[in-house]
Amino acid sequence: MSLCDLAPHHVRGIAPYQPGKPIAELAREMGIAEDEIVKLASNENPLGTSPRVLAAIENVFLELARYPDGSGFDLKAALAERLKVGQEQIVLGNGSNDVLEMVARAFLTSGSSAVYSQYAFAVYPLAVQGVGARGIEVPAKDYGHDLMAMLEAIEDDTRIVFLANPNNPTGTFLPPAEVKSFIEEVPREVLVVLDEAYYEYLPRELQGDSVGWIAHHPNLIVVRTFSKAYGLAGLRVGYGATSAEVADMLNRVRQPFNVNSLAQAAAMEAMEDEAFLEHCLDINEAGMDQLTEGFKRLGVEYIPSHGNFVCCRVGNATAMYRSLLRQGVIVRPVANYGMPEHLRVSVGLESENAKFLQALEHALNKS
Ligand SMILES: *Cc1c(COP(=O)(O)O)cnc(C)c1O
């Protein structure tokens, strides 16, 4: 008997999450110097972390022997004030990924189901399958979420609907009014997880007041992260905002010290540094224009995106991905999402985007 047989069927059936290739790994494999490699594979902030944040966490280094504040009091207070909700409505996560897992652990069993869209963020099916629940995948419409079809897909045993807006990897976006109407139609005994990992990148007029909807929809959980626009992916910190009842359940399955002390301090400072955030958004907008103009010039189709990444259609994406790797450019294949002809590329700095476009042109000419 293999030890794998000791794991339940639903765990053995999990297809592991495929992260973007680390720079050090490509450097080892191809013998390319690390500083010549461009990584546009994990939607990380190309400007790195704000210098203000780096300065603020230095004080915390001296306290690393101590456990972090398990309740995350200060960070929750700062978030609650900003979001105009009570502190008891905030749940902190070791990345927002942690919050998504908590929702699955707290509310799903092997006898229940969760609804999500085709091409939706890969962590939803993973979290659902990890607790032995049934995932109901709803066919996408133009690569985006088909809200009507998702409503109709809700069954008697459905406890959660996952919605990513903007969605990763497609970058598709639903206007706030449509999401709000959807939430109004979802039965009150079904939780709606609204994953807004790219919320900060939206222009003001497209940023809905999703947290404000919680007052009327206690079954709504809005999930956001410090990994993307705030440039803290390596520290792992995100949060959910929801009703006090739902937050209470999430906190019961949360690890006692899930958000480390550096992450808590960094997130507090990151929220204050509005100048850095604005700069990141400007760079992203310019970079997105640079990439999409490059695609047009090369005759490459792409899915218009509201995030800090964009999917382009390149035919044999595996071959194209490999060719880009050989040229020192790491992007993300999305065949595991059922998109074998697309590559997802994160928006980088101007020079990084240029290097990617040049490598893409080279790869296209050879294929
Ligand atoms: C990146 C991402 C997350 C998770 O990010 P964390 O680093 O775990 O906070 C969640 N949802 C979507 C859609 C993402 O793209």
PDB file of C-alpha atoms in Angstrom, residues 147-148 151 154 161 163 176-192 194 209-210 212-220:
ATOM      1  CA  LEU A 147     -23.901  35.854 -13.395  1.00  0.00           C
ATOM      2  CA  MET A 148     -27.310  34.624 -14.585  1.00  0.00           C
ATOM      3  CA  LEU A 151     -27.455  32.073 -10.057  1.00  0.00           C
ATOM      4  CA  ILE A 154     -26.972  27.285  -7.135  1.00  0.00           C
ATOM      5  CA  VAL A 161     -20.534  31.272  -4.504  1.00  0.00           C
ATOM      6  CA  LEU A 163     -16.771  35.587  -7.588  1.00  0.00           C
ATOM      7  CA  PRO A 176     -20.525  47.073  -9.492  1.00  0.00           C
ATOM      8  CA  ALA A 177     -24.234  47.492 -10.282  1.00  0.00           C
ATOM      9  CA  GLU A 178     -24.345  44.027 -11.869  1.00  0.00           C
ATOM     10  CA  VAL A 179     -22.541  42.440  -8.939  1.00  0.00           C
ATOM     11  CA  LYS A 180     -24.908  44.170  -6.530  1.00  0.00           C
ATOM     12  CA  SER A 181     -28.001  42.896  -8.367  1.00  0.00           C
ATOM     13  CA  PHE A 182     -26.470  39.429  -8.354  1.00  0.00           C
ATOM     14  CA  ILE A 183     -25.940  39.532  -4.584  1.00  0.00           C
ATOM     15  CA  GLU A 184     -29.528  40.663  -4.135  1.00  0.00           C
ATOM     16  CA  GLU A 185     -30.697  37.597  -6.056  1.00  0.00           C
ATOM     17  CA  VAL A 186     -28.538  35.042  -4.236  1.00  0.00           C
ATOM     18  CA  PRO A 187     -30.464  33.260  -1.448  1.00  0.00           C
ATOM     19  CA  ARG A 188     -29.520  34.713   1.942  1.00  0.00           C
ATOM     20  CA  GLU A 189     -28.374  31.320   3.193  1.00  0.00           C
ATOM     21  CA  VAL A 190     -25.695  31.113   0.511  1.00  0.00           C
ATOM     22  CA  LEU A 191     -22.443  32.987   1.134  1.00  0.00           C
ATOM     23  CA  VAL A 192     -21.043  35.182  -1.612  1.00  0.00           C
ATOM     24  CA  LEU A 194     -16.388  38.564  -3.626  1.00  0.00           C
ATOM     25  CA  ASP A 209     -18.917  50.116  -2.479  1.00  0.00           C
ATOM     26  CA  SER A 210     -18.910  46.360  -1.997  1.00  0.00           C
ATOM     27  CA  GLY A 212     -20.982  48.913   2.148  1.00  0.00           C
ATOM     28  CA  TRP A 213     -23.309  46.203   0.812  1.00  0.00           C
ATOM     29  CA  ILE A 214     -22.507  43.953   3.786  1.00  0.00           C
ATOM     30  CA  ALA A 215     -24.931  45.909   5.976  1.00  0.00           C
ATOM     31  CA  HIS A 216     -27.820  44.594   3.864  1.00  0.00           C
ATOM     32  CA  HIS A 217     -26.174  41.329   2.894  1.00  0.00           C
ATOM     33  CA  PRO A 218     -24.636  39.623   5.924  1.00  0.00           C
ATOM     34  CA  ASN A 219     -23.879  36.634   3.674  1.00  0.00           C
ATOM     35  CA  LEU A 220     -21.354  38.730   1.682  1.00  0.00           C
TER      36      LEU A 220
END
